[in-house]
Coordinates of C-alpha atoms in Angstrom, one line a residue:
Chain A
M1 CA 22.6 29.3 3.8
E2 CA 22.8 26.3 6.1
K3 CA 24.6 23.2 4.8
Y4 CA 23.9 19.6 5.7
D5 CA 25.2 16.3 4.6
V6 CA 21.7 14.9 4.2
V7 CA 18.4 16.8 3.8
V8 CA 15.4 14.5 4.2
V9 CA 12.1 15.8 2.9
G10 CA 9.1 14.3 4.7
G11 CA 8.8 13.1 8.3
G12 CA 6.8 10.0 7.8
P13 CA 8.2 6.5 8.5
G14 CA 10.5 6.5 5.4
G15 CA 11.9 9.9 6.0
A16 CA 12.3 9.6 9.7
Y17 CA 14.0 6.2 9.3
A18 CA 16.3 7.6 6.7
A19 CA 17.2 10.5 9.0
K20 CA 17.8 8.1 11.9
T21 CA 20.1 6.0 9.8
A22 CA 22.0 8.9 8.4
A23 CA 22.5 10.5 11.8
E24 CA 23.8 7.1 13.2
K25 CA 26.3 7.1 10.3
G26 CA 27.6 10.4 11.7
L27 CA 26.1 12.6 8.9
K28 CA 24.8 16.1 9.6
T29 CA 21.1 15.5 8.9
V30 CA 17.9 17.5 8.9
C31 CA 14.4 16.2 8.3
F32 CA 11.6 18.6 7.1
E33 CA 8.0 17.8 7.9
R34 CA 5.1 20.0 6.7
G35 CA 2.8 19.1 9.6
E36 CA 3.1 20.6 13.1
L37 CA 3.8 17.0 14.2
P38 CA 5.0 14.0 12.2
G39 CA 2.0 11.9 11.3
E40 CA -0.4 14.8 11.5
K41 CA -1.1 14.6 7.8
N42 CA -1.0 10.8 7.5
S43 CA -3.4 8.0 8.0
S44 CA -3.2 4.6 6.5
G45 CA -4.3 1.0 7.2
A46 CA -2.0 0.4 9.1
G47 CA -0.9 -3.0 10.0
L48 CA 2.7 -4.1 10.5
G49 CA 3.6 -7.7 9.8
T50 CA 5.9 -10.1 11.5
R51 CA 8.9 -9.2 9.4
W52 CA 9.0 -5.9 11.3
W53 CA 10.4 -7.9 14.2
R54 CA 13.3 -9.1 12.1
D55 CA 14.0 -5.7 10.5
F56 CA 12.9 -3.0 13.0
P57 CA 12.8 -4.5 16.5
E58 CA 13.7 -1.1 18.0
I59 CA 10.3 0.1 16.7
M60 CA 8.2 -3.0 17.4
G61 CA 9.4 -3.1 21.0
R62 CA 7.9 0.3 21.8
L63 CA 4.5 -0.1 20.1
P64 CA 2.6 -1.9 22.9
D65 CA 2.8 1.3 25.0
L66 CA 1.0 3.4 22.4
P67 CA -2.7 4.1 22.8
S68 CA -4.0 2.7 19.5
Y69 CA -2.0 -0.6 19.7
R70 CA -3.7 -3.9 19.0
K71 CA -1.7 -7.1 18.7
I72 CA -2.6 -9.1 15.6
D73 CA -2.5 -12.9 15.2
M74 CA -4.6 -13.5 12.1
I75 CA -6.7 -12.1 9.4
V76 CA -10.4 -12.9 9.1
I77 CA -11.9 -12.8 5.6
K78 CA -15.6 -12.2 5.3
V79 CA -17.1 -12.9 1.9
V80 CA -20.6 -11.7 0.9
D81 CA -22.6 -12.7 -2.2
E82 CA -24.5 -10.6 -4.7
E83 CA -27.4 -10.2 -2.3
N84 CA -25.1 -8.9 0.4
R85 CA -25.5 -12.1 2.4
L86 CA -22.5 -13.2 4.4
R87 CA -21.5 -16.5 2.9
L88 CA -18.1 -17.3 4.3
V89 CA -16.0 -16.3 7.2
Q90 CA -12.5 -17.6 6.9
G91 CA -9.6 -17.1 9.3
T92 CA -6.1 -17.4 8.1
T93 CA -3.6 -19.4 10.2
G94 CA -2.8 -18.1 13.6
S95 CA 0.6 -17.2 14.8
D96 CA 2.9 -18.4 17.5
R97 CA 2.0 -16.9 20.8
D98 CA 4.9 -14.7 21.5
G99 CA 4.5 -13.1 18.2
S100 CA 7.9 -11.7 18.3
R101 CA 9.8 -14.1 16.2
H102 CA 10.0 -13.8 12.5
S103 CA 8.8 -17.0 11.1
G104 CA 8.6 -18.3 7.6
S105 CA 6.8 -21.4 8.6
L106 CA 3.2 -22.0 7.6
D107 CA 2.2 -23.1 11.1
K108 CA 3.2 -19.8 12.4
G109 CA 1.3 -17.6 10.0
M110 CA 1.0 -14.0 10.7
A111 CA 1.5 -11.9 13.7
G112 CA 1.7 -8.2 13.7
T113 CA 0.4 -5.0 15.0
S114 CA -2.3 -2.4 14.3
I115 CA -1.1 1.1 15.1
Y116 CA -2.3 4.6 14.1
R117 CA 0.1 6.7 12.1
R118 CA -0.5 9.4 14.7
D119 CA 1.3 7.1 17.1
L120 CA 3.8 5.4 14.8
D121 CA 5.2 8.4 12.9
P122 CA 6.2 10.5 16.0
L123 CA 7.8 7.4 17.5
I124 CA 10.1 6.9 14.5
A125 CA 10.8 10.7 14.3
D126 CA 11.8 10.6 18.0
L127 CA 14.3 7.8 17.2
A128 CA 15.7 10.0 14.5
V129 CA 16.1 12.9 16.9
A130 CA 17.6 10.7 19.5
A131 CA 20.2 9.5 16.9
G132 CA 21.2 13.1 16.4
A133 CA 19.1 14.2 13.4
E134 CA 17.5 17.6 13.4
L135 CA 13.7 17.6 12.9
R136 CA 12.1 20.8 11.6
T137 CA 8.3 20.6 11.7
S138 CA 5.8 23.1 10.1
T139 CA 8.3 23.4 7.2
L140 CA 7.0 22.9 3.7
V141 CA 9.7 22.2 1.0
T142 CA 8.4 23.7 -2.2
D143 CA 11.4 23.3 -4.6
V144 CA 14.8 21.8 -5.1
I145 CA 18.0 23.7 -5.8
M146 CA 19.8 22.3 -8.9
D147 CA 23.3 22.8 -10.1
A148 CA 24.2 21.4 -13.6
G149 CA 21.4 18.8 -13.4
V150 CA 22.3 17.7 -9.8
V151 CA 20.1 18.3 -6.8
T152 CA 22.2 20.3 -4.3
G153 CA 19.6 21.4 -1.8
V154 CA 16.0 22.4 -1.2
R155 CA 14.0 25.6 -0.8
T156 CA 11.1 26.1 1.6
E157 CA 7.9 28.0 1.3
K158 CA 9.5 30.9 3.1
G159 CA 12.3 31.1 0.6
E160 CA 14.9 29.7 2.9
E161 CA 17.6 27.5 1.2
F162 CA 19.3 24.5 2.6
K163 CA 22.3 22.9 0.9
A164 CA 22.9 19.2 1.0
E165 CA 25.3 16.7 -0.3
V166 CA 22.4 14.4 -0.8
V167 CA 18.6 15.0 -0.7
I168 CA 16.4 12.0 0.3
A169 CA 12.8 12.5 -0.8
A170 CA 10.3 10.9 1.4
D171 CA 7.5 13.3 0.6
G172 CA 4.8 10.8 -0.4
A173 CA 2.9 9.8 -3.5
M174 CA 2.8 13.4 -4.9
S175 CA 6.5 13.9 -4.2
T176 CA 7.3 17.6 -4.8
V177 CA 11.0 16.7 -4.8
A178 CA 10.7 14.0 -7.5
R179 CA 8.6 16.4 -9.7
K180 CA 10.8 19.5 -9.2
A181 CA 13.9 17.4 -9.9
G182 CA 12.3 16.4 -13.2
M183 CA 12.2 12.7 -12.3
R184 CA 8.5 12.2 -13.0
N185 CA 5.1 13.7 -13.0
R186 CA 1.7 12.0 -12.7
W187 CA 1.7 8.3 -12.0
G188 CA -0.4 7.7 -15.1
G189 CA -2.6 4.8 -13.8
G190 CA -0.1 3.2 -11.4
C191 CA -1.5 4.9 -8.3
T192 CA -4.6 4.0 -6.3
L193 CA -6.9 6.3 -4.3
V194 CA -7.9 4.9 -0.9
P195 CA -10.9 6.4 0.9
Q196 CA -10.9 5.4 4.5
V197 CA -13.2 5.9 7.4
D198 CA -12.2 5.7 11.1
F199 CA -14.9 4.3 13.5
A200 CA -14.8 4.9 17.2
C201 CA -16.2 2.0 19.3
D202 CA -16.4 0.4 22.7
R203 CA -13.0 -1.0 23.6
K204 CA -14.2 -4.1 25.5
K205 CA -16.8 -4.9 22.9
L206 CA -14.3 -4.6 20.1
D207 CA -12.0 -7.0 22.1
A208 CA -14.8 -9.5 22.3
A209 CA -15.9 -9.2 18.7
V210 CA -12.5 -9.2 16.9
G211 CA -9.9 -10.4 19.3
N212 CA -6.4 -10.2 17.7
A213 CA -7.5 -10.1 14.1
E214 CA -7.7 -7.8 11.1
W215 CA -10.7 -8.2 9.0
C216 CA -11.2 -8.0 5.2
W217 CA -14.5 -7.8 3.3
F218 CA -14.9 -9.3 -0.1
G219 CA -17.8 -9.4 -2.4
P220 CA -18.8 -8.9 -6.0
F221 CA -18.4 -5.2 -5.3
N222 CA -14.7 -5.2 -4.4
G223 CA -12.5 -5.8 -1.4
A224 CA -12.2 -3.6 1.7
Y225 CA -9.8 -3.8 4.7
Q226 CA -10.9 -3.4 8.3
I227 CA -7.9 -2.7 10.5
N228 CA -8.8 -3.0 14.2
F229 CA -7.1 -0.8 16.7
S230 CA -7.5 -0.6 20.5
E231 CA -10.8 1.2 20.5
S232 CA -11.5 2.0 16.9
F233 CA -11.1 0.6 13.4
H234 CA -10.5 1.7 9.9
L235 CA -12.6 0.6 6.9
G236 CA -10.8 1.4 3.6
A237 CA -10.8 0.3 0.0
G238 CA -8.5 1.3 -2.8
Q239 CA -8.9 1.5 -6.6
W240 CA -6.6 2.5 -9.3
L241 CA -6.8 6.1 -10.5
R242 CA -7.5 5.3 -14.2
P243 CA -10.0 6.5 -16.8
D244 CA -12.4 3.7 -15.9
W245 CA -12.9 5.1 -12.3
D246 CA -16.6 5.5 -12.1
T247 CA -17.7 6.4 -8.6
K248 CA -17.1 8.8 -5.8
P249 CA -14.4 7.5 -3.4
Q250 CA -16.7 7.4 -0.4
D251 CA -19.3 5.4 -2.4
V252 CA -17.0 2.4 -2.4
L253 CA -17.1 2.5 1.4
N254 CA -20.8 3.3 1.5
R255 CA -21.3 0.0 -0.5
V256 CA -19.5 -2.0 2.1
M257 CA -21.4 -0.3 4.9
E258 CA -24.6 -1.6 3.5
I259 CA -23.7 -5.2 4.2
P260 CA -26.0 -6.3 7.0
A261 CA -23.2 -8.3 8.7
F262 CA -21.1 -5.2 8.8
R263 CA -23.9 -3.2 10.3
Q264 CA -24.6 -5.8 12.9
F265 CA -21.0 -5.7 13.9
C266 CA -21.1 -1.9 14.2
W267 CA -24.2 -2.2 16.4
L268 CA -22.5 -4.8 18.5
V269 CA -19.4 -2.7 19.2
E270 CA -21.3 0.6 19.3
A271 CA -19.3 1.9 16.3
E272 CA -19.7 5.4 15.0
P273 CA -17.8 7.0 12.0
R274 CA -15.7 9.8 13.4
E275 CA -13.2 10.7 10.7
F276 CA -12.9 10.3 6.9
Q277 CA -10.0 10.8 4.7
S278 CA -8.8 9.9 1.2
H279 CA -5.2 9.3 0.2
M280 CA -3.2 8.2 -2.8
L281 CA -1.3 5.0 -2.6
P282 CA 1.1 3.9 -5.4
W283 CA 0.4 0.3 -6.3
L284 CA 2.9 -0.3 -9.2
K285 CA 4.3 -3.2 -11.1
Q286 CA 7.7 -1.8 -10.7
P287 CA 9.0 1.5 -9.2
P288 CA 10.3 3.9 -11.8
K289 CA 13.9 5.1 -11.5
T290 CA 14.5 5.9 -7.8
Y291 CA 17.6 8.1 -8.0
A292 CA 19.1 11.0 -9.9
G293 CA 22.1 13.2 -9.3
G294 CA 22.2 14.2 -5.6
V295 CA 18.8 12.7 -4.8
M296 CA 17.2 9.4 -3.9
L297 CA 13.5 8.6 -3.5
V298 CA 12.1 6.4 -0.7
G299 CA 8.7 5.0 0.3
D300 CA 5.6 6.1 -1.5
A301 CA 7.6 8.9 -3.3
A302 CA 9.5 6.1 -5.1
G303 CA 6.4 3.9 -5.6
F304 CA 7.7 1.1 -3.3
P305 CA 4.5 -0.3 -1.8
C306 CA 4.2 -4.0 -2.2
P307 CA 2.9 -5.1 -5.6
L308 CA 1.0 -7.9 -4.0
D309 CA -1.0 -6.1 -1.3
A310 CA 0.1 -2.4 -1.3
E311 CA 1.6 -2.6 2.2
G312 CA 4.0 0.3 2.3
I313 CA 5.4 1.3 5.7
W314 CA 7.9 -1.6 5.9
H315 CA 9.0 -0.6 2.3
A316 CA 9.3 3.0 3.3
C317 CA 11.5 2.2 6.3
M318 CA 13.6 -0.3 4.4
S319 CA 14.2 2.1 1.5
G320 CA 14.9 4.9 3.9
R321 CA 17.6 2.8 5.6
I322 CA 19.2 1.8 2.3
A323 CA 19.1 5.3 0.9
A324 CA 20.8 6.7 4.0
E325 CA 23.5 4.0 3.9
T326 CA 24.1 4.7 0.3
A327 CA 24.3 8.5 1.0
A328 CA 27.0 7.8 3.7
W329 CA 28.9 5.6 1.2
A330 CA 28.6 8.2 -1.6
I331 CA 29.6 11.2 0.6
S332 CA 32.6 9.3 1.9
K333 CA 33.7 8.7 -1.7
G334 CA 33.1 12.4 -2.5
D335 CA 30.8 11.5 -5.4
V336 CA 27.0 12.0 -5.3
S337 CA 26.5 12.1 -9.1
E338 CA 23.7 10.2 -10.7
R339 CA 26.2 7.4 -11.7
A340 CA 27.4 7.0 -8.1
L341 CA 23.8 7.0 -6.7
A342 CA 22.9 4.2 -9.1
E343 CA 24.3 2.2 -6.2
Y344 CA 21.1 2.9 -4.3
E345 CA 19.0 1.0 -6.9
R346 CA 21.6 -1.8 -7.0
R347 CA 21.4 -2.1 -3.2
W348 CA 17.6 -2.1 -2.8
K349 CA 17.2 -4.5 -5.7
A350 CA 19.6 -6.9 -4.0
S351 CA 17.7 -6.6 -0.7
K352 CA 14.5 -8.1 0.7
L353 CA 12.8 -5.0 -0.8
G354 CA 14.0 -6.1 -4.3
D355 CA 12.7 -9.6 -3.7
E356 CA 9.3 -8.0 -3.1
H357 CA 9.4 -6.3 -6.5
R358 CA 11.0 -9.2 -8.5
F359 CA 7.6 -10.4 -9.5
G360 CA 5.8 -7.1 -9.4
P361 CA 4.0 -7.3 -12.7
E362 CA 2.6 -10.7 -11.9
F363 CA 1.3 -9.6 -8.5
V364 CA -0.4 -6.5 -9.8
D365 CA -1.9 -8.5 -12.7
V366 CA -3.5 -10.9 -10.4
W367 CA -5.5 -8.1 -8.8
D368 CA -6.0 -6.2 -11.9
H369 CA -7.4 -9.1 -13.9
S370 CA -9.1 -11.0 -11.2
I371 CA -10.3 -9.8 -7.9
F372 CA -11.4 -6.4 -9.0
D373 CA -13.5 -8.0 -11.7
P374 CA -17.0 -8.6 -10.4
E375 CA -17.6 -11.7 -12.6
L376 CA -14.5 -13.4 -11.5
M377 CA -15.2 -12.4 -7.9
K378 CA -18.5 -14.3 -8.2
K379 CA -16.6 -17.4 -9.3
L380 CA -14.1 -17.0 -6.6
I381 CA -16.8 -16.8 -4.0
Q382 CA -18.3 -20.0 -5.4
F383 CA -14.8 -21.6 -5.2
L384 CA -14.3 -20.4 -1.7
L385 CA -17.7 -21.8 -0.6
E386 CA -16.8 -25.2 -2.2
F387 CA -13.6 -25.4 -0.3
S388 CA -14.5 -23.4 2.7
E389 CA -12.6 -25.5 5.1
L390 CA -9.4 -24.5 3.4
H391 CA -7.8 -21.1 3.4
P392 CA -6.9 -20.1 -0.1
F393 CA -6.9 -16.4 0.7
A394 CA -4.0 -17.0 2.9
V395 CA -2.1 -17.0 -0.3
L396 CA -2.5 -13.3 -0.5
F397 CA -2.7 -12.3 3.2
D398 CA 0.2 -13.8 5.0
W399 CA 2.6 -11.2 6.2
S400 CA 4.8 -13.7 8.0
D401 CA 7.6 -13.8 5.5
D402 CA 8.5 -11.8 2.4
H403 CA 5.5 -12.1 0.2
V404 CA 7.0 -13.9 -2.7
N405 CA 8.1 -16.7 -0.4
C406 CA 4.8 -16.8 1.3
L407 CA 3.0 -17.2 -2.0
N408 CA 5.1 -20.2 -2.9
Q409 CA 4.7 -21.8 0.5
H410 CA 1.0 -21.4 0.4
M411 CA 0.6 -22.6 -3.1
E412 CA 2.6 -25.7 -2.2
H413 CA 0.4 -26.3 0.8
L414 CA -2.7 -25.9 -1.2
M415 CA -1.4 -28.4 -3.8
D416 CA -0.8 -30.9 -1.0
I417 CA -4.3 -30.8 0.4
M418 CA -6.3 -29.9 -2.7
P419 CA -5.3 -31.2 -6.1
E420 CA -8.3 -29.3 -7.6
F421 CA -6.3 -26.2 -6.9
S422 CA -4.3 -26.9 -10.0
D423 CA -7.4 -26.3 -12.2
F424 CA -8.2 -23.1 -10.5
G425 CA -4.6 -22.0 -10.6
K426 CA -4.3 -22.7 -14.3
K427 CA -7.4 -20.6 -15.0
Y428 CA -7.1 -17.7 -12.6
L429 CA -3.6 -17.5 -11.4
Q430 CA -2.1 -17.7 -14.8
P431 CA -0.8 -14.1 -14.6
L432 CA 1.2 -15.2 -11.7
S433 CA 2.9 -18.0 -13.5
S434 CA 6.3 -16.5 -13.6
A435 CA 6.2 -15.7 -9.9
I436 CA 5.7 -19.4 -9.2
S437 CA 8.8 -21.5 -8.9
P438 CA 9.6 -24.1 -11.6
Q439 CA 9.1 -26.9 -9.1
L440 CA 5.5 -25.8 -8.5
V441 CA 4.8 -25.4 -12.2
R442 CA 6.1 -29.0 -12.6
R443 CA 3.7 -30.2 -9.9
V444 CA 0.7 -28.3 -11.4
L445 CA 1.4 -29.9 -14.8
L446 CA 2.0 -33.4 -13.4
Q447 CA -1.2 -33.3 -11.5
A448 CA -3.1 -32.3 -14.6
K449 CA -1.5 -35.2 -16.4
L450 CA -3.1 -37.7 -13.9
K451 CA -6.5 -36.6 -15.2
M452 CA -5.7 -37.3 -18.8
P453 CA -6.3 -41.0 -19.5
L454 CA -4.3 -41.1 -22.7
V455 CA -1.1 -39.5 -21.5
R456 CA -1.2 -40.9 -18.0
S457 CA 1.0 -43.7 -19.0
L458 CA 3.9 -41.5 -20.2
S459 CA 6.7 -40.9 -17.8
D460 CA 6.7 -37.5 -16.0
D461 CA 9.9 -36.4 -17.7
L462 CA 8.7 -37.3 -21.2
F463 CA 5.4 -35.7 -20.6
L464 CA 7.0 -32.4 -19.5
K465 CA 9.4 -32.5 -22.3
I466 CA 6.7 -32.9 -24.9
L467 CA 4.7 -30.1 -23.2
A468 CA 7.7 -27.8 -23.2
R469 CA 8.2 -28.5 -26.9
L470 CA 4.6 -27.7 -27.8
N471 CA 4.3 -24.7 -25.6
R472 CA 6.9 -22.0 -25.2
R473 CA 5.2 -20.6 -22.1
V474 CA 5.5 -23.9 -20.4
A475 CA 9.1 -24.2 -21.4
T476 CA 9.9 -20.7 -19.9
A477 CA 8.0 -21.5 -16.7
L478 CA 9.9 -24.8 -16.2
D479 CA 13.2 -23.0 -16.9
N480 CA 12.4 -19.7 -15.2
P481 CA 15.5 -17.6 -15.3
R482 CA 14.2 -15.3 -12.6
W483 CA 14.4 -18.1 -10.0
R484 CA 18.1 -18.6 -10.5
Chain B
M1 CA -29.9 -1.8 12.7
T2 CA -27.3 1.0 12.5
E3 CA -27.1 2.6 9.1
F4 CA -24.3 4.7 7.9
K5 CA -23.5 7.0 5.0
I6 CA -20.3 8.9 5.0
D7 CA -20.9 12.6 5.5
V8 CA -17.6 14.1 4.4
K9 CA -18.4 17.6 5.8
K10 CA -18.8 16.2 9.4
L11 CA -15.9 13.8 9.3
V12 CA -13.0 15.9 8.0
F13 CA -11.1 18.4 10.1
H14 CA -9.0 21.4 9.1
K15 CA -6.7 23.8 10.9
E16 CA -7.2 27.5 11.0
G17 CA -5.0 29.7 8.8
D18 CA -4.6 30.7 5.2
T19 CA -3.6 27.7 3.1
G20 CA -2.5 29.8 0.2
D21 CA -3.4 28.9 -3.4
F22 CA -2.1 25.4 -3.8
I23 CA -4.2 24.0 -6.7
K24 CA -3.4 25.6 -10.0
Y25 CA -5.8 25.0 -12.8
E26 CA -5.2 25.8 -16.5
R27 CA -8.6 26.3 -18.1
E28 CA -7.3 26.2 -21.7
K29 CA -5.9 22.6 -21.2
C30 CA -9.2 21.3 -19.8
D31 CA -11.5 19.2 -22.0
G32 CA -14.3 18.9 -19.5
C33 CA -14.0 15.1 -19.1
G34 CA -15.1 15.5 -15.4
M35 CA -12.7 12.9 -13.9
C36 CA -11.6 15.4 -11.3
V37 CA -15.3 15.7 -10.2
L38 CA -15.5 12.0 -9.8
V39 CA -12.3 11.3 -7.8
C40 CA -12.7 14.3 -5.4
A41 CA -14.2 13.0 -2.1
A42 CA -14.5 16.6 -1.0
S43 CA -16.6 17.6 -4.1
L44 CA -14.4 20.6 -4.9
W45 CA -14.8 20.3 -8.6
S46 CA -17.7 20.8 -11.0
V47 CA -18.0 21.0 -14.8
K48 CA -19.7 24.0 -16.3
D49 CA -19.9 24.8 -20.0
G50 CA -17.5 22.0 -20.9
K51 CA -14.8 23.2 -18.4
A52 CA -13.9 22.1 -14.9
K53 CA -14.4 24.6 -12.1
L54 CA -12.7 24.6 -8.7
A55 CA -14.7 25.7 -5.7
P56 CA -13.5 29.2 -4.6
R57 CA -12.7 28.3 -1.0
Y58 CA -11.3 24.9 -1.6
G59 CA -8.6 25.3 1.0
E60 CA -11.1 24.9 3.8
R61 CA -12.3 21.5 2.5
C62 CA -9.5 19.9 0.4
M63 CA -8.3 16.6 1.8
E64 CA -4.9 16.9 0.1
C65 CA -5.1 13.6 -1.6
A66 CA -4.0 15.1 -5.0
A67 CA -6.2 12.7 -6.9
C68 CA -7.3 15.5 -9.2
W69 CA -3.7 16.1 -10.3
D70 CA -3.0 12.4 -10.8
I71 CA -6.2 11.6 -12.8
C72 CA -6.1 14.6 -15.2
E73 CA -4.7 13.3 -18.5
R74 CA -4.6 16.8 -20.0
E75 CA -2.4 17.9 -17.1
A76 CA -4.6 20.9 -16.5
I77 CA -4.3 20.5 -12.7
D78 CA -1.2 21.1 -10.7
F79 CA -1.2 20.4 -7.0
S80 CA 1.2 21.5 -4.3
Y81 CA 0.6 21.5 -0.6
P82 CA -1.1 24.1 1.6
A83 CA 1.1 26.3 3.7
S84 CA 2.7 24.4 6.6
G85 CA 0.6 24.3 9.7
T86 CA -2.6 24.7 7.8
G87 CA -5.0 22.4 5.9
I88 CA -6.3 19.0 6.8
T89 CA -5.3 17.5 10.1
I90 CA -5.9 13.9 11.1
K91 CA -7.6 14.3 14.4
Y92 CA -8.0 10.7 15.4
G93 CA -6.1 8.2 13.3

């Protein structure tokens, strides 16, 4: 039986990045991938935002050489009404031209990259191998080896056993390791299913039609993303796997493909569908427990995708890095017990990854109670039409900084230019209230005060004090402990 | 104008080779709710006589999303992966 310091299950971005980090720490590391090549089984959006430059420059620097690469400066939102008419085309703010600097500033919105998983996954796996990790492809892990409740290795489909001090599970939403280790079973409503179709098209025509942008389609039906690559694009749309699921996955996309503006675009760039796939994508309020004795979960296996927009590759790589660093620390201490590996959860919660999940329930709620509700979607479209020169969607689609920071920056910006936003915010963004900083809550309330003839004459402080007395939610929001 | 409808059969690619039996279905637990039928883009499931039924040669068409496992509240469906080197392959992206 072969023995390793770290066994990584899954050769996608999270697993490969964990293997790379572990090997760099001098640990004897092996990574198992069930496909003949990393990425062979994977397809996703997939766009990488600006923060990748801050956190993974060694990956970003290599992407422009890959065949599917398209540089992304902005997101264009296309909104259709109930009759499928295109009513609004809204670009989010552009980015600084070099696109290589992480920027939290509103003037330097989003910049990123579209890249196929077929290109990205092997690249990260190569970095792991270069760092000294062993990569075993065409190897399916089917079980874990347990000793007194602690995971001590894995078993493959051929019955081979591999011992490890620590197992890092990066085996996707269905995680065999998490299930076999008894950590969880079904997601029970927290996971989405994402049907996605890949269109081939004419490269030059696509350049002319989309430039450096990703597209999104919104309408009373739902929302769909259109990620533009060098000579192809993905159209995809997710929904939660819950008992109210009421249609075939592909029908969600068929609905978007009926939009005349979409069909015109396809005609223009000579697009033809050439591949279809459907994958699970956890979109949770909070990840469940991410560690147990001898094992840590990373990426989709842990349920890490962003609660605001379900972006997941950055989260996979970040959690992979933190898991491998924790493994090195635990192994050097000679303690890989559940208690020791609790350090993993402490570390990711204290990191940028933890910031992302600090307001998970509020982020998920805003989608859950609003945008996937056709009635609200109609109102939202009306709202967008009324304020079409502004860019409220940027609230949700700026990747330039960590998403919770972006949200606050954009809300603040909107308040500056559009006092009416406070009404909308009160009505529809209520679920987000605890993700909004106390300063912003204060501004929302004070702006509302100006519209009340009777209380206008009160001082701001007195007004807020009375309000906080009368309403506990206001009091909590103004004194939000989560912002400390 | 171009008109599209997704034809799953033409747009999904599989490798040769025996996938093995990777979806396990416990008939006794099934209450015939049909959610597996609805979430399966490859149309591998049907409901007959109040019980779900899995297509006999599902390995040749399954897209390995595991949605049938996740949606089944009765936990009548267990999903693992097909043998390595077999099953769906992402040909383009």
